[in-house]
Amino acid sequence: MGGVTSSSAGGGGGGETALGDLPESCVAEVLLRLDPPEICRMARLSRTFRGAASGDGVWEAKLPRNYARLLAAAADGEAAALEAAEAIPKKEVYARLCRRNRLDGGTKEFWLDKGGGGVCMTISSRALSITGIDDRRYWNFIPNDESRFHAVAYLSQIWWFEVRGEVEFCFPEGRPLKRLGRRVYSSEHIHGWDIKPVRFQLSTSDGQQAQSKCYLTDPGVWINHHVGDFVVKSSNEPVKIQFAMVQIDCTHTKGGLCVDSVAVKPQYLAKKKASRIYFLVRSVKTVQESHSVLSIEVSTNK
């Protein structure tokens, strides 16, 4: 059996074989079986590994099939981006798509998960349809350092609670929190969520549906609430996802709640077989941070 040293230099003396002596094509075959962070670490081993780790063949295998469409979306739909996707080195395409790419006036953003190449998306509360949002007796947008969009929709009190949203996007086929903002509300503002459950709904343009319900209780604890599963059937066809959180029983008021954003994440982050919908729920029980926080998370991780 021939010996292979751990030297990163090429052309080892004394007849020994060094890492730099391995054919770049062989190294590329190894890298194809690694995830992107591992590929970047392996690139440090030798010049041969560095060359293989920059190859288009390695990185194209890590990109979603519809990466050209995603690059165009990141460029705000510019047609030139589709052509650029073929000219740009695939490693650079991957890096560009891993950045936070804003859409629709900054109310949505998407990016590739660096570890697995799946598409994630967040949707600001400003992009949601919220009943009564224009009446400051019920709702206000307030600054919040915890939000990725730097603001949340705060509900003071309302009888008819309804939050809906939708997004249409070419999702690929399945392959620590800061403190809250400075605003403080009395704990007496949190009310009505333990009387009737909130209903969560999901539907897609190709007929998939799911729904569930839960009581928004347990102050001070973040809860990923599973709403339902959906499967992306084609990377080249946009799928429209509609989602809702409602509590429209008008026998009592409810309030003391913030809506932050919606997130869509690929299934492998939850190690499940389909994309999943979750609502992330939190209420705060300390006097200094005494308002409920609800972050709607359409997600695959729990």
C-alpha positions as a Python dict, from the first residue, in 0.01 Angstrom:
ca = {
    (1, 'M'): (0, 0, 0),
    (2, 'G'): (145, 335, -99),
    (3, 'G'): (190, 601, 166),
    (4, 'V'): (33, 948, 142),
    (5, 'T'): (186, 1212, 366),
    (6, 'S'): (-5, 1499, 524),
    (7, 'S'): (227, 1755, 371),
    (8, 'S'): (51, 2036, 186),
    (9, 'A'): (344, 2088, -47),
    (10, 'G'): (371, 1928, -386),
    (11, 'G'): (645, 1698, -510),
    (12, 'G'): (747, 1535, -182),
    (13, 'G'): (1102, 1402, -175),
    (14, 'G'): (1220, 1045, -124),
    (15, 'G'): (952, 898, -346),
    (16, 'E'): (672, 994, -107),
    (17, 'T'): (340, 1125, -242),
    (18, 'A'): (217, 1458, -109),
    (19, 'L'): (-131, 1609, -124),
    (20, 'G'): (-10, 1842, -398),
    (21, 'D'): (64, 1541, -619),
    (22, 'L'): (-299, 1432, -632),
    (23, 'P'): (-471, 1510, -965),
    (24, 'E'): (-704, 1807, -935),
    (25, 'S'): (-983, 1603, -1091),
    (26, 'C'): (-954, 1347, -810),
    (27, 'V'): (-962, 1621, -549),
    (28, 'A'): (-1272, 1768, -714),
    (29, 'E'): (-1448, 1432, -684),
    (30, 'V'): (-1380, 1440, -312),
    (31, 'L'): (-1502, 1798, -275),
    (32, 'L'): (-1828, 1717, -453),
    (33, 'R'): (-1917, 1501, -153),
    (34, 'L'): (-1865, 1782, 98),
    (35, 'D'): (-2081, 2076, 196),
    (36, 'P'): (-1969, 2433, 110),
    (37, 'P'): (-1807, 2520, 446),
    (38, 'E'): (-1606, 2197, 429),
    (39, 'I'): (-1497, 2276, 73),
    (40, 'C'): (-1365, 2614, 187),
    (41, 'R'): (-1171, 2451, 469),
    (42, 'M'): (-1023, 2189, 238),
    (43, 'A'): (-906, 2465, 3),
    (44, 'R'): (-644, 2558, 263),
    (45, 'L'): (-465, 2224, 239),
    (46, 'S'): (-268, 2279, -79),
    (47, 'R'): (-255, 2459, -412),
    (48, 'T'): (-421, 2160, -577),
    (49, 'F'): (-709, 2162, -331),
    (50, 'R'): (-743, 2538, -370),
    (51, 'G'): (-764, 2504, -748),
    (52, 'A'): (-1021, 2225, -728),
    (53, 'A'): (-1224, 2418, -471),
    (54, 'S'): (-1261, 2705, -719),
    (55, 'G'): (-1386, 2490, -1004),
    (56, 'D'): (-1726, 2555, -1160),
    (57, 'G'): (-1809, 2185, -1153),
    (58, 'V'): (-1781, 2172, -775),
    (59, 'W'): (-1990, 2482, -706),
    (60, 'E'): (-2254, 2429, -973),
    (61, 'A'): (-2334, 2100, -799),
    (62, 'K'): (-2399, 2296, -479),
    (63, 'L'): (-2622, 2560, -640),
    (64, 'P'): (-3000, 2515, -672),
    (65, 'R'): (-3108, 2409, -1020),
    (66, 'N'): (-3276, 2744, -1076),
    (67, 'Y'): (-2979, 2953, -961),
    (68, 'A'): (-3000, 3176, -1270),
    (69, 'R'): (-3356, 3275, -1178),
    (70, 'L'): (-3248, 3343, -821),
    (71, 'L'): (-2961, 3560, -942),
    (72, 'A'): (-3206, 3757, -1156),
    (73, 'A'): (-3435, 3800, -854),
    (74, 'A'): (-3138, 3924, -651),
    (75, 'A'): (-3075, 4180, -927),
    (76, 'D'): (-3439, 4291, -905),
    (77, 'G'): (-3542, 4097, -1213),
    (78, 'E'): (-3285, 4239, -1453),
    (79, 'A'): (-3267, 4025, -1766),
    (80, 'A'): (-2893, 4080, -1788),
    (81, 'A'): (-2855, 3884, -1466),
    (82, 'L'): (-2968, 3566, -1641),
    (83, 'E'): (-2685, 3600, -1891),
    (84, 'A'): (-2440, 3698, -1616),
    (85, 'A'): (-2519, 3377, -1431),
    (86, 'E'): (-2345, 3183, -1707),
    (87, 'A'): (-2042, 3412, -1722),
    (88, 'I'): (-1975, 3451, -1350),
    (89, 'P'): (-1770, 3179, -1178),
    (90, 'K'): (-2008, 2951, -994),
    (91, 'K'): (-1829, 3006, -665),
    (92, 'E'): (-1904, 3378, -698),
    (93, 'V'): (-2268, 3304, -786),
    (94, 'Y'): (-2295, 3097, -469),
    (95, 'A'): (-2139, 3376, -263),
    (96, 'R'): (-2373, 3639, -411),
    (97, 'L'): (-2683, 3432, -339),
    (98, 'C'): (-2571, 3370, 20),
    (99, 'R'): (-2600, 3743, 85),
    (100, 'R'): (-2926, 3893, 208),
    (101, 'N'): (-3102, 4000, -111),
    (102, 'R'): (-3387, 4247, -61),
    (103, 'L'): (-3708, 4239, -268),
    (104, 'D'): (-4026, 4446, -300),
    (105, 'G'): (-3894, 4769, -157),
    (106, 'G'): (-3701, 4598, 120),
    (107, 'T'): (-4003, 4422, 274),
    (108, 'K'): (-3875, 4077, 177),
    (109, 'E'): (-3532, 3918, 156),
    (110, 'F'): (-3394, 3583, 48),
    (111, 'W'): (-3060, 3405, 68),
    (112, 'L'): (-2898, 3065, 29),
    (113, 'D'): (-2821, 2872, 343),
    (114, 'K'): (-2441, 2852, 336),
    (115, 'G'): (-2434, 2498, 465),
    (116, 'G'): (-2671, 2331, 224),
    (117, 'G'): (-2763, 2572, -54),
    (118, 'G'): (-3135, 2582, 22),
    (119, 'V'): (-3329, 2907, -20),
    (120, 'C'): (-3449, 3091, 290),
    (121, 'M'): (-3680, 3391, 289),
    (122, 'T'): (-3812, 3640, 542),
    (123, 'I'): (-4114, 3864, 493),
    (124, 'S'): (-4157, 4179, 701),
    (125, 'S'): (-4475, 4253, 893),
    (126, 'R'): (-4508, 4557, 665),
    (127, 'A'): (-4567, 4318, 374),
    (128, 'L'): (-4853, 4140, 554),
    (129, 'S'): (-5223, 4217, 536),
    (130, 'I'): (-5329, 4294, 894),
    (131, 'T'): (-5688, 4381, 980),
    (132, 'G'): (-5701, 4727, 1138),
    (133, 'I'): (-5335, 4809, 1072),
    (134, 'D'): (-5419, 5166, 961),
    (135, 'D'): (-5602, 5249, 1285),
    (136, 'R'): (-5360, 5348, 1560),
    (137, 'R'): (-5616, 5262, 1825),
    (138, 'Y'): (-5537, 4899, 1744),
    (139, 'W'): (-5200, 4866, 1573),
    (140, 'N'): (-4871, 5056, 1549),
    (141, 'F'): (-4538, 4985, 1384),
    (142, 'I'): (-4273, 5029, 1649),
    (143, 'P'): (-3889, 5014, 1635),
    (144, 'N'): (-3743, 4686, 1761),
    (145, 'D'): (-3378, 4585, 1766),
    (146, 'E'): (-3475, 4218, 1765),
    (147, 'S'): (-3638, 4238, 1423),
    (148, 'R'): (-3435, 4187, 1106),
    (149, 'F'): (-3646, 4465, 954),
    (150, 'H'): (-3595, 4690, 1261),
    (151, 'A'): (-3969, 4726, 1329),
    (152, 'V'): (-4263, 4511, 1439),
    (153, 'A'): (-4639, 4554, 1421),
    (154, 'Y'): (-4765, 4599, 1779),
    (155, 'L'): (-5126, 4517, 1866),
    (156, 'S'): (-5268, 4716, 2157),
    (157, 'Q'): (-5616, 4563, 2156),
    (158, 'I'): (-5863, 4433, 1901),
    (159, 'W'): (-6169, 4208, 1870),
    (160, 'W'): (-6101, 4069, 1521),
    (161, 'F'): (-5743, 3945, 1492),
    (162, 'E'): (-5642, 3853, 1137),
    (163, 'V'): (-5294, 3849, 983),
    (164, 'R'): (-5254, 3722, 627),
    (165, 'G'): (-4979, 3718, 370),
    (166, 'E'): (-4858, 3556, 53),
    (167, 'V'): (-4544, 3522, -150),
    (168, 'E'): (-4485, 3396, -504),
    (169, 'F'): (-4133, 3277, -572),
    (170, 'C'): (-3934, 3012, -758),
    (171, 'F'): (-3830, 2809, -457),
    (172, 'P'): (-3585, 2528, -541),
    (173, 'E'): (-3697, 2171, -511),
    (174, 'G'): (-3611, 1994, -196),
    (175, 'R'): (-3261, 1925, -171),
    (176, 'P'): (-2902, 3414, 1961),
    (177, 'L'): (-3175, 3665, 2011),
    (178, 'K'): (-3112, 4026, 2110),
    (179, 'R'): (-3311, 4205, 2374),
    (180, 'L'): (-3634, 4363, 2266),
    (181, 'G'): (-3657, 4728, 2165),
    (182, 'R'): (-3665, 4997, 2428),
    (183, 'R'): (-4039, 5037, 2431),
    (184, 'V'): (-4196, 4886, 2742),
    (185, 'Y'): (-4558, 4790, 2799),
    (186, 'S'): (-4733, 4684, 3116),
    (187, 'S'): (-4802, 4312, 3147),
    (188, 'E'): (-5172, 4394, 3178),
    (189, 'H'): (-5170, 4461, 2803),
    (190, 'I'): (-5122, 4089, 2735),
    (191, 'H'): (-5471, 3941, 2732),
    (192, 'G'): (-5718, 3726, 2545),
    (193, 'W'): (-5484, 3463, 2401),
    (194, 'D'): (-5572, 3189, 2651),
    (195, 'I'): (-5949, 3206, 2596),
    (196, 'K'): (-5962, 3085, 2237),
    (197, 'P'): (-5684, 2932, 2025),
    (198, 'V'): (-5527, 3108, 1728),
    (199, 'R'): (-5575, 2925, 1397),
    (200, 'F'): (-5287, 2892, 1152),
    (201, 'Q'): (-5351, 2822, 784),
    (202, 'L'): (-5141, 2741, 479),
    (203, 'S'): (-5225, 2690, 113),
    (204, 'T'): (-5024, 2678, -208),
    (205, 'S'): (-5111, 2754, -569),
    (206, 'D'): (-5083, 2383, -657),
    (207, 'G'): (-5351, 2277, -410),
    (208, 'Q'): (-5158, 2186, -95),
    (209, 'Q'): (-5327, 2288, 229),
    (210, 'A'): (-5267, 2263, 601),
    (211, 'Q'): (-5401, 2413, 921),
    (212, 'S'): (-5355, 2388, 1295),
    (213, 'K'): (-5425, 2585, 1610),
    (214, 'C'): (-5274, 2665, 1948),
    (215, 'Y'): (-5313, 2887, 2252),
    (216, 'L'): (-5054, 3165, 2274),
    (217, 'T'): (-4953, 3104, 2634),
    (218, 'D'): (-4637, 3019, 2829),
    (219, 'P'): (-4485, 3370, 2872),
    (220, 'G'): (-4115, 3413, 2817),
    (221, 'V'): (-4070, 3107, 2597),
    (222, 'W'): (-4017, 3097, 2221),
    (223, 'I'): (-4238, 2837, 2052),
    (224, 'N'): (-4202, 2714, 1694),
    (225, 'H'): (-4558, 2620, 1614),
    (226, 'H'): (-4596, 2373, 1328),
    (227, 'V'): (-4868, 2481, 1087),
    (228, 'G'): (-4822, 2230, 803),
    (229, 'D'): (-4597, 2085, 533),
    (230, 'F'): (-4561, 2173, 167),
    (231, 'V'): (-4348, 2034, -114),
    (232, 'V'): (-4190, 2232, -401),
    (233, 'K'): (-4252, 2028, -716),
    (234, 'S'): (-4065, 2236, -975),
    (235, 'S'): (-3773, 2476, -943),
    (236, 'N'): (-3866, 2656, -1264),
    (237, 'E'): (-4228, 2737, -1181),
    (238, 'P'): (-4312, 2997, -917),
    (239, 'V'): (-4527, 2868, -634),
    (240, 'K'): (-4759, 3101, -446),
    (241, 'I'): (-4781, 3038, -72),
    (242, 'Q'): (-5065, 3194, 128),
    (243, 'F'): (-5053, 3188, 506),
    (244, 'A'): (-5265, 3326, 787),
    (245, 'M'): (-5292, 3359, 1162),
    (246, 'V'): (-5643, 3439, 1282),
    (247, 'Q'): (-5849, 3461, 1598),
    (248, 'I'): (-6179, 3613, 1495),
    (249, 'D'): (-6398, 3506, 1785),
    (250, 'C'): (-6552, 3840, 1881),
    (251, 'T'): (-6661, 3740, 2232),
    (252, 'H'): (-6348, 3894, 2383),
    (253, 'T'): (-6065, 4133, 2304),
    (254, 'K'): (-5699, 4037, 2274),
    (255, 'G'): (-5385, 4247, 2279),
    (256, 'G'): (-5026, 4293, 2390),
    (257, 'L'): (-4875, 4121, 2087),
    (258, 'C'): (-4613, 4198, 1822),
    (259, 'V'): (-4594, 4054, 1471),
    (260, 'D'): (-4242, 4055, 1334),
    (261, 'S'): (-4199, 3858, 1013),
    (262, 'V'): (-4256, 3539, 819),
    (263, 'A'): (-3971, 3305, 726),
    (264, 'V'): (-3956, 3031, 464),
    (265, 'K'): (-3675, 2780, 501),
    (266, 'P'): (-3578, 2455, 325),
    (267, 'Q'): (-3679, 2120, 466),
    (268, 'Y'): (-3334, 1983, 538),
    (269, 'L'): (-3282, 2236, 816),
    (270, 'A'): (-3545, 2042, 1009),
    (271, 'K'): (-3421, 1704, 884),
    (272, 'K'): (-3769, 1628, 755),
    (273, 'K'): (-3891, 1514, 415),
    (274, 'A'): (-4099, 1819, 324),
    (275, 'S'): (-4093, 2193, 375),
    (276, 'R'): (-4271, 2280, 696),
    (277, 'I'): (-4461, 2579, 826),
    (278, 'Y'): (-4404, 2706, 1179),
    (279, 'F'): (-4512, 3005, 1382),
    (280, 'L'): (-4256, 3125, 1633),
    (281, 'V'): (-4437, 3259, 1940),
    (282, 'R'): (-4298, 3445, 2238),
    (283, 'S'): (-4451, 3643, 2521),
    (284, 'V'): (-4241, 3824, 2780),
    (285, 'K'): (-4315, 3804, 3150),
    (286, 'T'): (-4060, 4040, 3308),
    (287, 'V'): (-4163, 4387, 3417),
    (288, 'Q'): (-3892, 4551, 3207),
    (289, 'E'): (-3992, 4356, 2895),
    (290, 'S'): (-4358, 4297, 2952),
    (291, 'H'): (-4517, 4283, 2607),
    (292, 'S'): (-4588, 3972, 2404),
    (293, 'V'): (-4391, 3910, 2089),
    (294, 'L'): (-4518, 3698, 1805),
    (295, 'S'): (-4285, 3623, 1515),
    (296, 'I'): (-4463, 3434, 1240),
    (297, 'E'): (-4215, 3188, 1102),
    (298, 'V'): (-4292, 2985, 793),
    (299, 'S'): (-4002, 2752, 845),
    (300, 'T'): (-3855, 2405, 820),
    (301, 'N'): (-3677, 2400, 1150),
    (302, 'K'): (-3825, 2352, 1492),
}
